CSV table of C-alpha atoms in Angstrom, one decimal:
chain,number,residue,atom,x,y,z
A,1,MET,CA,137.7,121.5,119.9
A,2,SER,CA,141.3,121.6,118.7
A,3,PHE,CA,140.9,125.2,118.1
A,4,VAL,CA,140.5,125.5,121.9
A,5,LYS,CA,143.5,123.6,122.7
A,6,THR,CA,145.7,125.2,120.1
A,7,SER,CA,144.7,128.7,121.5
A,8,SER,CA,145.3,128.0,124.7
A,9,LEU,CA,148.7,126.7,123.9
A,10,VAL,CA,149.3,129.8,121.6
A,11,MET,CA,148.2,131.8,125.1
A,12,GLY,CA,151.0,130.2,126.9
A,13,ARG,CA,148.7,128.8,129.6
A,14,HIS,CA,150.8,125.3,129.7
A,15,SER,CA,154.1,126.8,129.6
A,16,SER,CA,155.9,125.5,132.8
A,17,SER,CA,158.7,128.0,132.7
A,18,SER,CA,156.8,131.2,132.1
A,19,SER,CA,154.0,130.2,134.7
A,20,LYS,CA,156.4,129.4,137.4
A,21,ALA,CA,158.3,132.6,136.7
A,22,GLU,CA,154.9,134.6,136.8
A,23,ALA,CA,154.0,132.7,140.3
A,24,GLY,CA,157.5,134.1,141.9
A,25,SER,CA,157.0,137.3,140.3
A,26,GLU,CA,153.4,137.5,142.0
A,27,GLN,CA,154.6,136.0,145.1
A,28,HIS,CA,157.3,138.8,145.5
A,29,SER,CA,154.5,141.7,144.3
A,30,LYS,CA,152.1,140.4,147.3
A,31,GLU,CA,154.7,140.1,149.4
A,32,ASP,CA,156.0,143.6,148.8
A,33,LYS,CA,152.5,145.0,148.8
A,34,HIS,CA,151.9,143.2,152.3
A,35,HIS,CA,155.1,145.0,153.8
A,36,LYS,CA,153.9,148.2,152.2
A,37,HIS,CA,150.7,148.2,153.8
A,38,MET,CA,152.2,147.2,157.1
A,39,GLU,CA,154.6,150.0,157.2
A,40,GLN,CA,151.9,152.3,156.5
A,41,LEU,CA,150.0,150.9,159.2
A,42,ALA,CA,152.8,150.9,161.6
A,43,GLN,CA,153.5,155.0,160.6
A,44,LEU,CA,149.8,155.6,161.2
A,45,GLY,CA,150.0,153.9,165.0
A,46,ALA,CA,153.2,156.1,165.7
A,47,VAL,CA,151.3,159.1,164.7
A,48,ALA,CA,148.4,158.2,166.7
A,49,ALA,CA,150.3,157.2,169.7
A,50,GLY,CA,152.2,160.5,169.5
A,51,ALA,CA,149.1,162.6,169.2
A,52,TYR,CA,147.7,160.9,172.3
A,53,ALA,CA,151.1,161.2,174.4
A,54,LEU,CA,150.8,165.1,173.3
A,55,HIS,CA,147.1,165.0,174.3
A,56,GLU,CA,148.0,163.5,178.0
A,57,LYS,CA,150.6,166.0,178.5
A,58,ARG,CA,148.6,168.8,178.0
A,59,LYS,CA,146.0,167.1,180.4
A,60,ALA,CA,148.6,166.5,182.9
A,61,LYS,CA,149.1,170.7,183.0
A,62,LYS,CA,145.6,171.5,183.1
A,63,ASP,CA,144.5,168.7,185.8
A,64,PRO,CA,146.8,168.9,188.8
A,65,GLU,CA,144.9,166.7,190.7
A,66,ASN,CA,145.2,163.6,188.3
A,67,ALA,CA,148.7,164.7,186.7
A,68,ARG,CA,150.4,161.6,187.7
A,69,SER,CA,147.8,159.8,185.9
A,70,HIS,CA,148.3,161.8,182.8
A,71,ARG,CA,151.9,161.3,183.1
A,72,ILE,CA,151.7,157.5,183.1
A,73,LYS,CA,149.5,157.6,180.2
A,74,GLU,CA,151.6,160.0,178.3
A,75,GLU,CA,154.9,157.6,179.1
A,76,ILE,CA,152.9,154.7,177.7
A,77,ALA,CA,151.7,156.6,174.5
A,78,ALA,CA,155.3,157.8,173.9
A,79,THR,CA,156.5,154.1,174.3
A,80,VAL,CA,154.0,152.9,172.0
A,81,ALA,CA,154.9,155.7,169.4
A,82,VAL,CA,158.4,154.6,169.7
A,83,GLY,CA,158.0,150.7,169.4
A,84,SER,CA,155.4,151.4,166.3
A,85,THR,CA,158.2,153.7,164.5
A,86,GLY,CA,160.7,150.9,165.0
A,87,PHE,CA,158.1,148.2,163.5
A,88,ALA,CA,157.9,150.6,160.5
A,89,PHE,CA,161.5,150.7,160.1
A,90,HIS,CA,161.6,146.9,160.3
A,91,GLU,CA,158.8,146.7,157.7
A,92,HIS,CA,160.4,149.2,155.5
A,93,HIS,CA,163.5,147.0,155.5
A,94,LYS,CA,161.7,144.1,154.6
A,95,LYS,CA,159.8,145.8,151.6
A,96,LYS,CA,163.1,146.5,150.3
A,97,ASP,CA,164.3,143.0,150.7
A,98,ALA,CA,161.2,141.7,149.0
A,99,LYS,CA,161.6,144.1,146.4
A,100,LYS,CA,165.1,143.3,145.6
A,101,HIS,CA,164.2,139.4,145.6
A,102,GLY,CA,161.5,140.2,143.1
A,103,ARG,CA,163.8,141.8,140.5
A,104,HIS,CA,166.2,138.7,140.5
């Protein structure tokens, strides 16, 4: 039994200062990954909304009877694309802050 206790002490499992540093580093790493994933999702949303806006713009030209409806959908999709781009920009800066705080 004493061998198990000494081996765990040698491995550093009971060291309070290193475990706190590892926990803090792990927390910043998780936060960094979270912001990276959110940034990528926001970019994907911006691309999808932009593609839908272009699709509706084309439909407005092809279907003059319902052109007003297509133009409204196009404007909404363009607004969503701009908002998603802003969110991606915001998450990019959050990711940079998490990375900076992870180093210190």
